[in-house]
Short mmCIF file of C-alpha atoms (C1' of nucleotides) in Angstrom, two decimals:
data_model
loop_
_atom_site.label_atom_id
_atom_site.label_comp_id
_atom_site.label_asym_id
_atom_site.label_seq_id
_atom_site.Cartn_x
_atom_site.Cartn_y
_atom_site.Cartn_z
CA MET A 27 55.10 36.82 -115.33
CA THR A 28 51.46 36.30 -116.22
CA LYS A 29 50.11 33.07 -117.60
CA SER A 30 49.82 34.73 -120.97
CA GLU A 31 53.45 35.78 -120.99
CA GLN A 32 54.45 32.29 -119.94
CA THR A 33 52.66 30.70 -122.86
CA ARG A 34 54.15 33.17 -125.30
CA GLN A 35 57.61 32.58 -123.93
CA LEU A 36 57.10 28.83 -123.99
CA VAL A 37 56.15 28.90 -127.66
CA ALA A 38 59.12 31.10 -128.53
CA ASP A 39 61.56 28.95 -126.55
CA VAL A 40 60.32 25.71 -128.06
CA ALA A 41 60.34 27.16 -131.57
CA LEU A 42 63.84 28.60 -131.35
CA ARG A 43 65.22 25.42 -129.87
CA MET A 44 63.62 23.36 -132.64
CA PHE A 45 64.96 25.77 -135.27
CA ARG A 46 68.46 25.15 -133.94
CA GLU A 47 68.09 21.42 -133.50
CA ILE A 48 66.09 20.21 -136.47
CA GLY A 49 66.04 23.17 -138.85
CA PHE A 50 63.36 25.44 -140.26
CA ALA A 51 61.39 23.07 -142.48
CA LYS A 52 61.03 20.29 -139.93
CA THR A 53 59.95 22.74 -137.25
CA THR A 54 56.29 22.71 -138.21
CA MET A 55 53.70 24.73 -136.36
CA ARG A 56 52.06 21.45 -135.35
CA ALA A 57 55.33 20.14 -133.99
CA ILE A 58 55.91 23.32 -132.01
CA ALA A 59 52.41 23.14 -130.57
CA ALA A 60 52.76 19.47 -129.69
CA GLU A 61 56.18 20.00 -128.08
CA ALA A 62 54.81 22.95 -126.10
CA GLY A 63 51.70 20.98 -125.13
CA ILE A 64 49.24 23.44 -126.62
CA SER A 65 47.02 23.62 -129.67
CA VAL A 66 48.12 24.98 -133.04
CA GLY A 67 45.57 27.76 -132.84
CA ASN A 68 46.97 28.86 -129.53
CA ALA A 69 50.44 29.30 -130.97
CA TYR A 70 48.86 31.54 -133.60
CA TYR A 71 47.23 33.55 -130.85
CA TYR A 72 50.70 34.76 -129.87
CA PHE A 73 52.52 34.69 -133.20
CA ALA A 74 50.74 35.75 -136.34
CA SER A 75 52.79 33.45 -138.52
CA LYS A 76 55.77 31.15 -138.65
CA ASP A 77 57.69 34.14 -140.02
CA ASP A 78 56.81 35.95 -136.85
CA LEU A 79 58.70 33.31 -134.90
CA VAL A 80 61.68 33.95 -137.13
CA HIS A 81 61.32 37.61 -136.25
CA GLU A 82 61.46 36.62 -132.59
CA LEU A 83 64.70 34.82 -133.34
CA TYR A 84 66.06 37.85 -135.17
CA VAL A 85 65.30 40.13 -132.24
CA GLN A 86 66.89 37.75 -129.76
CA VAL A 87 70.03 37.24 -131.83
CA GLN A 88 70.27 41.00 -132.27
CA ALA A 89 70.11 41.59 -128.54
CA GLU A 90 72.80 38.99 -127.92
CA HIS A 91 74.95 40.63 -130.56
CA ALA A 92 74.60 44.03 -128.98
CA ALA A 93 75.58 42.65 -125.58
CA GLU A 94 78.60 40.71 -126.77
CA ALA A 95 79.81 43.42 -129.13
CA GLY A 96 79.46 46.03 -126.43
CA ALA A 97 81.69 43.98 -124.15
CA THR A 98 84.36 43.44 -126.79
CA LEU A 99 84.40 47.07 -127.88
CA LYS A 100 85.94 48.03 -124.55
CA ASP A 101 89.17 46.32 -125.56
CA SER A 102 90.29 48.55 -128.42
CA THR A 103 90.16 52.01 -129.96
CA ASP A 104 91.51 51.16 -133.39
CA LEU A 105 88.70 51.25 -135.99
CA SER A 106 89.79 48.06 -137.71
CA ALA A 107 89.93 46.15 -134.46
CA ARG A 108 86.57 47.49 -133.37
CA LEU A 109 84.95 46.63 -136.66
CA LYS A 110 86.38 43.14 -136.59
CA ALA A 111 85.09 42.71 -133.05
CA VAL A 112 81.58 43.71 -134.07
CA LEU A 113 81.53 41.50 -137.13
CA HIS A 114 83.02 38.47 -135.41
CA THR A 115 80.66 38.64 -132.45
CA GLY A 116 77.86 38.92 -135.00
CA LEU A 117 79.03 35.68 -136.58
CA ASP A 118 79.36 34.13 -133.13
CA VAL A 119 75.76 34.68 -132.13
CA MET A 120 74.47 33.52 -135.50
CA ALA A 121 76.58 30.37 -135.52
CA PRO A 122 74.06 28.00 -133.87
CA TYR A 123 71.55 28.87 -136.57
CA HIS A 124 73.81 28.42 -139.57
CA ARG A 125 71.98 25.41 -141.01
CA PHE A 126 68.87 27.48 -140.81
CA GLY A 127 70.49 30.60 -142.29
CA ALA A 128 69.30 30.12 -145.83
CA ASP A 129 65.69 29.80 -144.80
CA PHE A 130 66.08 32.78 -142.56
CA VAL A 131 67.40 34.89 -145.41
CA ALA A 132 64.73 33.61 -147.77
CA THR A 133 62.13 34.63 -145.21
CA ALA A 134 63.75 37.93 -144.37
CA ILE A 135 64.21 39.07 -147.91
CA ARG A 136 60.50 39.32 -148.69
CA PRO A 137 59.49 42.99 -148.53
CA THR A 138 56.27 41.99 -146.79
CA SER A 139 57.99 39.87 -144.16
CA PRO A 140 58.00 41.02 -140.54
CA VAL A 141 61.65 39.98 -140.51
CA ASN A 142 62.83 42.06 -143.45
CA PRO A 143 65.60 44.21 -141.97
CA PHE A 144 64.81 47.08 -144.35
CA ALA A 145 61.07 47.09 -143.70
CA ALA A 146 59.03 48.89 -141.09
CA GLY A 147 58.30 45.73 -139.13
CA SER A 148 61.82 45.46 -137.78
CA THR A 149 62.76 49.09 -137.38
CA ALA A 150 63.57 48.49 -133.73
CA ALA A 151 65.85 45.55 -134.40
CA ARG A 152 67.59 47.37 -137.24
CA GLU A 153 68.13 50.44 -135.09
CA ALA A 154 69.65 48.26 -132.40
CA SER A 155 71.99 46.72 -134.92
CA LEU A 156 72.87 50.10 -136.41
CA ALA A 157 73.63 51.42 -132.95
CA ILE A 158 76.36 48.81 -132.55
CA PHE A 159 78.12 50.11 -135.64
CA ARG A 160 77.60 53.69 -134.56
CA THR A 161 79.32 52.92 -131.28
CA ALA A 162 82.15 51.19 -133.08
CA VAL A 163 82.75 54.19 -135.33
CA GLU A 164 82.28 56.90 -132.73
CA GLY A 165 84.61 55.33 -130.20
CA ALA A 166 87.44 54.90 -132.69
CA LYS A 167 90.79 56.66 -132.36
CA PRO A 168 92.05 57.99 -134.67
CA ALA A 169 88.56 59.07 -135.65
CA ALA A 170 87.17 58.31 -139.07
CA PRO A 171 87.31 61.15 -141.62
CA LYS A 172 84.78 63.79 -140.63
CA LYS A 173 82.86 63.88 -143.88
CA LEU A 174 82.27 60.13 -143.70
CA ARG A 175 81.48 59.80 -140.05
CA ALA A 176 77.74 60.34 -140.31
CA ASP A 177 77.18 57.85 -143.10
CA LEU A 178 79.74 55.27 -142.10
CA PRO A 179 77.66 53.31 -139.58
CA GLU A 180 74.88 52.75 -142.09
CA LEU A 181 77.32 51.77 -144.83
CA LEU A 182 79.10 49.37 -142.50
CA TRP A 183 75.79 47.88 -141.46
CA LEU A 184 75.06 47.28 -145.13
CA PHE A 185 78.45 45.62 -145.42
CA TYR A 186 77.46 43.45 -142.46
CA MET A 187 74.33 42.39 -144.33
CA GLY A 188 76.56 41.37 -147.21
CA ILE A 189 78.82 39.40 -144.89
CA THR A 190 75.78 37.67 -143.48
CA LEU A 191 74.68 36.70 -146.96
CA PHE A 192 78.14 35.30 -147.66
CA TRP A 193 78.04 33.42 -144.36
CA VAL A 194 74.79 31.75 -145.28
CA TYR A 195 76.42 30.20 -148.32
CA ASP A 196 79.66 29.43 -146.55
CA THR A 197 79.84 25.67 -146.12
CA SER A 198 83.46 25.65 -144.93
CA GLU A 199 84.21 24.11 -141.53
CA GLY A 200 82.87 26.47 -138.89
CA GLN A 201 82.42 29.07 -141.65
CA GLN A 202 86.10 29.94 -141.44
CA ARG A 203 85.98 31.40 -144.90
CA THR A 204 83.63 34.12 -143.73
CA ARG A 205 86.04 34.79 -140.85
CA ARG A 206 88.88 35.19 -143.29
CA LEU A 207 86.76 37.47 -145.44
CA VAL A 208 86.09 39.69 -142.45
CA ASP A 209 89.74 39.76 -141.45
CA GLY A 210 90.78 40.53 -144.99
CA ALA A 211 88.12 43.05 -145.89
CA VAL A 212 88.10 45.18 -142.75
CA PRO A 213 91.69 46.47 -143.11
CA LEU A 214 90.94 47.26 -146.74
CA ILE A 215 87.96 49.32 -145.70
CA ALA A 216 90.02 51.15 -143.12
CA ARG A 217 92.76 51.77 -145.65
CA GLY A 218 90.23 52.96 -148.20
CA LEU A 219 88.90 55.46 -145.70
CA SER A 220 92.33 56.80 -144.87
CA LEU A 221 92.80 57.48 -148.57
CA ALA A 222 90.53 60.49 -148.05
CA ARG A 223 93.68 62.61 -148.11
CA VAL A 224 94.59 61.68 -151.67
CA PRO A 225 92.92 64.35 -153.85
CA GLY A 226 91.60 62.16 -156.68
CA VAL A 227 90.29 59.58 -154.25
CA SER A 228 88.65 62.17 -152.06
CA LYS A 229 86.64 63.32 -155.05
CA ILE A 230 85.38 59.80 -155.70
CA GLN A 231 84.51 59.30 -152.05
CA ASP A 232 82.42 62.44 -152.18
CA ASP A 233 80.60 61.14 -155.22
CA VAL A 234 79.98 57.74 -153.70
CA LEU A 235 78.67 59.45 -150.61
CA SER A 236 76.36 61.79 -152.44
CA LEU A 237 75.09 58.95 -154.60
CA SER A 238 74.36 56.82 -151.57
CA ARG A 239 72.55 59.74 -150.00
CA SER A 240 70.49 60.56 -153.05
CA ILE A 241 69.49 56.93 -153.43
CA ARG A 242 68.28 56.63 -149.86
CA ASN A 243 66.22 59.79 -150.59
CA MET B 13 57.49 19.79 -182.07
CA THR B 14 56.33 16.60 -180.40
CA LYS B 15 53.22 16.41 -178.27
CA SER B 16 55.42 16.16 -175.22
CA GLU B 17 57.31 19.32 -176.09
CA GLN B 18 54.02 21.07 -176.76
CA THR B 19 52.69 20.23 -173.32
CA ARG B 20 55.89 21.34 -171.64
CA GLN B 21 55.88 24.58 -173.56
CA LEU B 22 52.22 25.13 -172.79
CA VAL B 23 52.79 24.74 -169.07
CA ALA B 24 55.78 27.09 -169.15
CA ASP B 25 53.91 29.71 -171.19
CA VAL B 26 50.84 29.62 -168.99
CA ALA B 27 52.93 29.76 -165.83
CA LEU B 28 55.10 32.67 -166.95
CA ARG B 29 52.10 34.63 -168.15
CA MET B 30 50.32 34.07 -164.83
CA PHE B 31 53.48 35.06 -162.92
CA ARG B 32 53.46 38.38 -164.79
CA GLU B 33 49.73 38.97 -164.56
CA ILE B 34 48.71 37.82 -161.12
CA GLY B 35 51.99 37.32 -159.26
CA PHE B 36 53.77 34.37 -157.74
CA ALA B 37 51.50 33.46 -154.84
CA LYS B 38 48.26 33.51 -156.81
CA THR B 39 49.78 31.42 -159.56
CA THR B 40 49.08 28.08 -157.92
CA MET B 41 50.01 24.80 -159.51
CA ARG B 42 46.29 23.98 -159.63
CA ALA B 43 45.56 27.26 -161.40
CA ILE B 44 48.32 26.66 -163.93
CA ALA B 45 47.01 23.16 -164.62
CA ALA B 46 43.43 24.37 -164.95
CA GLU B 47 44.41 27.22 -167.26
CA ALA B 48 46.48 24.84 -169.38
CA GLY B 49 43.69 22.29 -169.39
CA ILE B 50 45.74 19.50 -167.88
CA SER B 51 46.00 17.77 -164.53
CA VAL B 52 48.24 18.93 -161.70
CA GLY B 53 50.20 15.72 -161.85
CA ASN B 54 50.93 16.29 -165.50
CA ALA B 55 52.48 19.69 -164.83
CA TYR B 56 54.73 17.93 -162.33
CA TYR B 57 55.68 15.43 -165.00
CA TYR B 58 57.47 18.27 -166.80
CA PHE B 59 58.52 20.49 -163.91
CA ALA B 60 59.73 18.97 -160.69
CA SER B 61 58.48 21.86 -158.60
CA LYS B 62 57.05 25.34 -158.70
CA ASP B 63 60.62 26.55 -158.21
CA ASP B 64 61.50 24.77 -161.41
CA LEU B 65 59.06 26.99 -163.24
CA VAL B 66 60.82 29.97 -161.75
CA HIS B 67 64.05 28.53 -163.11
CA GLU B 68 62.41 28.39 -166.52
CA LEU B 69 61.61 32.06 -166.15
CA TYR B 70 65.19 32.81 -165.11
CA VAL B 71 66.59 31.05 -168.17
CA GLN B 72 64.21 32.82 -170.50
CA VAL B 73 64.87 36.26 -169.03
CA GLN B 74 68.58 35.57 -169.24
CA ALA B 75 68.36 34.69 -172.92
CA GLU B 76 66.40 37.84 -173.62
CA HIS B 77 68.98 39.85 -171.74
CA ALA B 78 71.85 38.36 -173.73
CA ALA B 79 70.08 39.16 -177.00
CA GLU B 80 69.17 42.74 -176.13
CA ALA B 81 72.50 43.51 -174.50
CA GLY B 82 74.38 42.08 -177.46
CA ALA B 83 72.48 44.38 -179.79
CA THR B 84 73.11 47.48 -177.68
CA LEU B 85 76.80 46.73 -177.20
CA LYS B 86 77.41 47.44 -180.87
CA ASP B 87 76.73 51.12 -180.26
CA SER B 88 79.66 52.03 -178.05
CA THR B 89 83.23 51.21 -177.07
CA ASP B 90 83.42 53.24 -173.89
CA LEU B 91 83.38 50.94 -170.84
CA SER B 92 80.94 53.07 -168.87
CA ALA B 93 78.52 53.23 -171.77
CA ARG B 94 78.79 49.48 -172.37
CA LEU B 95 78.24 48.69 -168.73
CA LYS B 96 75.24 50.96 -168.54
CA ALA B 97 73.83 49.30 -171.63
CA VAL B 98 74.17 45.84 -170.11
CA LEU B 99 72.66 46.86 -166.79
CA HIS B 100 69.79 48.83 -168.28
CA THR B 101 68.81 46.09 -170.71
CA GLY B 102 68.92 43.73 -167.75
CA LEU B 103 66.43 45.94 -165.94
CA ASP B 104 64.34 46.16 -169.12
CA VAL B 105 63.83 42.43 -169.45
CA MET B 106 63.10 42.01 -165.76
CA ALA B 107 60.61 44.88 -165.67
CA PRO B 108 57.43 42.88 -166.41
CA TYR B 109 58.21 40.66 -163.43
CA HIS B 110 58.90 43.39 -160.90
CA ARG B 111 55.91 42.64 -158.68
CA PHE B 112 57.12 39.10 -158.59
CA GLY B 113 60.75 40.03 -157.99
CA ALA B 114 60.73 39.57 -154.24
CA ASP B 115 59.35 36.06 -154.47
CA PHE B 116 61.82 35.30 -157.18
CA VAL B 117 64.73 36.41 -155.01
CA ALA B 118 63.34 34.56 -152.00
CA THR B 119 63.18 31.43 -154.11
CA ALA B 120 66.53 31.96 -155.76
CA ILE B 121 68.43 32.64 -152.58
CA ARG B 122 67.96 29.14 -151.15
CA PRO B 123 71.16 27.18 -151.65
CA THR B 124 69.11 24.12 -152.57
CA SER B 125 66.99 25.93 -155.12
CA PRO B 126 67.35 25.10 -158.80
CA VAL B 127 67.23 28.84 -159.40
CA ASN B 128 70.07 29.85 -157.09
CA PRO B 129 72.48 31.72 -159.38
CA PHE B 130 75.49 30.53 -157.37
CA ALA B 131 74.48 26.87 -157.27
CA ALA B 132 75.19 24.06 -159.68
CA GLY B 133 71.62 23.93 -160.95
CA SER B 134 71.92 27.13 -162.90
CA THR B 135 75.53 27.02 -164.03
CA ALA B 136 74.42 27.39 -167.63
CA ALA B 137 72.30 30.45 -166.98
CA ARG B 138 75.01 32.04 -164.87
CA GLU B 139 77.63 31.43 -167.51
CA ALA B 140 75.37 33.05 -170.09
CA SER B 141 74.96 36.05 -167.85
CA LEU B 142 78.66 36.23 -167.11
CA ALA B 143 79.42 36.07 -170.82
CA ILE B 144 77.49 39.29 -171.34
CA PHE B 145 79.75 41.09 -168.90
CA ARG B 146 82.84 39.50 -170.41
CA THR B 147 81.84 40.84 -173.79
CA ALA B 148 81.21 44.26 -172.34
CA VAL B 149 84.65 44.38 -170.74
CA GLU B 150 86.61 42.83 -173.57
CA GLY B 151 85.15 45.06 -176.24
CA ALA B 152 85.90 48.26 -174.32
CA LYS B 153 88.30 50.93 -175.57
CA PRO B 154 90.31 52.14 -173.81
CA ALA B 155 90.70 48.68 -172.32
CA ALA B 156 90.33 48.08 -168.61
CA PRO B 157 93.57 47.86 -166.60
CA LYS B 158 95.31 44.62 -167.49
CA LYS B 159 95.60 43.24 -163.97
CA LEU B 160 91.86 43.62 -163.44
CA ARG B 161 90.62 42.42 -166.78
CA ALA B 162 90.34 38.74 -165.86
CA ASP B 163 88.36 39.30 -162.66
CA LEU B 164 86.32 42.26 -163.76
CA PRO B 165 83.47 40.41 -165.47
CA GLU B 166 82.79 38.30 -162.41
CA LEU B 167 82.97 41.30 -160.09
CA LEU B 168 80.64 43.27 -162.32
CA TRP B 169 78.24 40.36 -162.46
CA LEU B 170 78.24 40.38 -158.67
CA PHE B 171 77.51 44.09 -158.79
CA TYR B 172 74.63 43.28 -161.13
CA MET B 173 73.25 40.86 -158.53
CA GLY B 174 73.37 43.70 -156.04
CA ILE B 175 71.58 46.02 -158.43
CA THR B 176 68.93 43.37 -158.92
CA LEU B 177 68.44 43.12 -155.19
CA PHE B 178 68.07 46.87 -154.99
CA TRP B 179 65.59 46.78 -157.88
CA VAL B 180 63.43 44.26 -156.09
CA TYR B 181 62.94 46.69 -153.23
CA ASP B 182 62.61 49.72 -155.45
CA THR B 183 59.00 50.83 -155.33
CA SER B 184 59.58 54.08 -157.19
CA GLU B 185 57.61 54.69 -160.38
CA GLY B 186 59.02 52.38 -163.04
CA GLN B 187 61.93 51.69 -160.69
CA GLN B 188 63.59 54.94 -161.75
CA ARG B 189 65.61 54.94 -158.61
CA THR B 190 67.45 51.82 -159.69
CA ARG B 191 68.06 53.48 -163.06
CA ARG B 192 69.59 56.46 -161.31
CA LEU B 193 71.69 54.17 -159.16
CA VAL B 194 73.06 52.49 -162.27
CA ASP B 195 73.77 55.80 -163.97
CA GLY B 196 75.46 57.12 -160.87
CA ALA B 197 77.41 54.06 -159.86
CA VAL B 198 78.80 53.00 -163.22
CA PRO B 199 80.93 56.13 -163.79
CA LEU B 200 82.23 55.76 -160.25
CA ILE B 201 83.29 52.21 -160.97
CA ALA B 202 85.01 53.29 -164.17
CA ARG B 203 86.71 56.13 -162.36
CA GLY B 204 87.78 53.80 -159.57
CA LEU B 205 89.34 51.49 -162.11
CA SER B 206 91.26 54.28 -163.79
CA LEU B 207 92.74 55.11 -160.41
CA ALA B 208 94.96 52.07 -160.91
CA ARG B 209 97.72 54.54 -161.83
CA VAL B 210 97.77 56.20 -158.41
CA PRO B 211 100.34 54.22 -156.36
CA GLY B 212 98.51 53.97 -153.03
CA VAL B 213 95.29 53.04 -154.73
CA SER B 214 96.91 50.45 -156.93
CA LYS B 215 98.13 48.69 -153.81
CA ILE B 216 94.62 48.52 -152.38
CA GLN B 217 93.22 47.27 -155.66
CA ASP B 218 95.75 44.46 -155.61
CA ASP B 219 94.71 43.54 -152.11
CA VAL B 220 91.01 43.60 -152.93
CA LEU B 221 91.70 41.44 -155.93
CA SER B 222 93.76 38.90 -154.06
CA LEU B 223 91.18 38.77 -151.28
CA SER B 224 88.39 38.17 -153.73
CA ARG B 225 90.45 35.44 -155.37
CA SER B 226 91.35 33.73 -152.13
CA ILE B 227 87.73 33.78 -151.00
CA ARG B 228 86.47 32.18 -154.18
CA ASN B 229 89.20 29.53 -153.67
"C1'" DC C 29 27.80 35.37 -105.26
"C1'" DA C 30 26.10 36.01 -109.91
"C1'" DT C 31 26.64 38.23 -114.13
"C1'" DA C 32 28.82 40.30 -118.10
"C1'" DC C 33 32.85 40.83 -120.50
"C1'" DT C 34 37.58 39.96 -121.88
"C1'" DT C 35 41.29 36.87 -122.63
"C1'" DA C 36 42.95 32.44 -123.82
"C1'" DT C 37 42.44 28.05 -126.04
"C1'" DT C 38 40.70 24.42 -129.01
"C1'" DG C 39 40.43 21.67 -133.20
"C1'" DA C 40 38.22 21.21 -137.51
"C1'" DA C 41 38.57 23.19 -142.01
"C1'" DC C 42 40.82 25.46 -146.11
"C1'" DA C 43 44.06 26.01 -149.98
"C1'" DC C 44 48.54 25.11 -150.97
"C1'" DG C 45 52.83 22.29 -153.04
"C1'" DT C 46 53.90 17.77 -153.79
"C1'" DT C 47 53.59 12.58 -154.44
"C1'" DC C 48 52.26 8.39 -156.49
"C1'" DA C 49 49.61 4.23 -157.80
"C1'" DG C 50 47.12 3.51 -161.41
"C1'" DA C 51 44.91 4.54 -166.08
"C1'" DT C 52 45.57 5.92 -170.69
"C1'" DT C 53 47.94 6.82 -174.97
"C1'" DC C 54 51.73 6.23 -177.97
"C1'" DT C 55 55.47 3.51 -180.35
"C1'" DC C 56 57.30 0.04 -182.85
"C1'" DA C 57 58.95 -4.80 -183.43
"C1'" DA C 58 56.91 -9.21 -184.66
"C1'" DT D 26 47.46 -5.93 -187.16
"C1'" DT D 27 48.81 -6.98 -182.62
"C1'" DG D 28 50.56 -6.61 -178.26
"C1'" DA D 29 54.09 -5.40 -174.97
"C1'" DG D 30 56.67 -1.84 -173.14
"C1'" DA D 31 57.51 3.08 -172.65
"C1'" DA D 32 55.80 7.67 -172.32
"C1'" DT D 33 52.25 10.51 -170.79
"C1'" DC D 34 48.52 11.73 -167.93
"C1'" DT D 35 45.06 11.55 -164.01
"C1'" DG D 36 43.18 12.69 -159.51
"C1'" DA D 37 43.00 11.37 -154.85
"C1'" DA D 38 45.85 11.75 -150.82
"C1'" DC D 39 49.44 13.70 -147.64
"C1'" DG D 40 51.44 17.18 -144.65
"C1'" DT D 41 51.96 21.98 -144.57
"C1'" DG D 42 50.80 27.13 -142.89
"C1'" DT D 43 46.90 29.52 -141.68
"C1'" DT D 44 41.97 30.78 -140.29
"C1'" DC D 45 38.06 30.92 -137.45
"C1'" DA D 46 33.72 29.73 -135.04
"C1'" DA D 47 33.07 27.78 -130.80
"C1'" DT D 48 34.37 26.96 -126.10
"C1'" DA D 49 36.71 27.54 -121.69
"C1'" DA D 50 39.01 30.18 -118.27
"C1'" DG D 51 39.83 34.32 -116.05
"C1'" DT D 52 38.44 38.99 -114.26
"C1'" DA D 53 36.08 42.68 -112.94
"C1'" DT D 54 31.35 44.73 -111.64
"C1'" DG D 55 26.83 45.00 -109.46
#
DNA sequence: CATACTTATTGAACACGTTCAGATTCTCAA
DNA sequence: TTGAGAATCTGAACGTGTTCAATAAGTATG
């Protein structure tokens, strides 16, 4: 590891630790620089903005999620179980940053932010996250209805974004309420999918699907 | 109107106009003060923070929405039509602030923000908004399924929040894409509701409802 | 080894949101 | 009318994220 890489890593490590320990607001760029023993300007040489450090966090959390979810997915073939596994491991890796969650979301939600999960800046991270859901769906037995299978991962990822939003606001002990929401909602989703056989429902599913497609372009 | 009220109104008017015309970031507290011909400190005498001015905007937009939606609701009894009316008038009143939407959402999404629609600070504004949806549901013929009627306004309001989020990111000309989403999604919602008669579906609806209730406490 | 060039680093400076001690203006009882 | 207390207003000051000219350190080239 070159000197340059060391400095970059040092800044990232210090910043992420401070995010966890004292929160977003109190983790000032000056404090990060001081803690890392470098100048403010030097931190900016490696990270274009404070938001960029949040992006670093996002990428790291994503990678952890992929690893943990991948491990858990080996345990089951049932779609509900797999989905729960993915969502719960997601909550697990985010847990240390809960107090910081609101600021993260506020940062991420700006269309211009490098952290915005829908924007170009984090295509890689989003793809990684999407891949987790794709794996969860594709490895499921019985398989999800054919006509849904292609769109399902993306829709579930969107659902995951919603869960994350809920989690940010969840002030219950250890965010148990979000856990209960996951456990309650996942079987409903699975049941809703299996309703594809019922004629009237199938029609609506088709319409929802075609709407979601037309909206995404 | 007292001098005090005049100053307050002046600050609010200047700020909201600048939000529309030059966006959130460029509308600095110093610029607002200069434009209003007062000192920065004086603006802070009436508004505790820049966020507070955003709250003022939220309240005003909400009031406009209630007025316009109320007028349009006289034209129809069909639930779909009424819902579309409410959502489209909502988009109408927000339209002038579209460029500013992302910053608004970023501000509003902080749990500590006075603008957060879920937080205590804006209970009044949220209630006003909820009331619009309650009117839309209650005045509908044929009426919505009995078991859903109590929860429907709140769920639809939540849907409206989602639409707003979509709108913020919608860069299409005049945000037509959001319009199409509304026009496409509303009939699906109505159709989903009418599925209450189908036994298997009814069961799922009950479960969704009880989950949503248990989550809200 | 010396030179030119690139990479890395510094710290002062800027505009921002926000605060606050003090100055000014208003209000109304005596 | 007066004067004391409340309401309103001022502008300098603070800490923030960010920028950038200047410097230092590192690296290849002759």
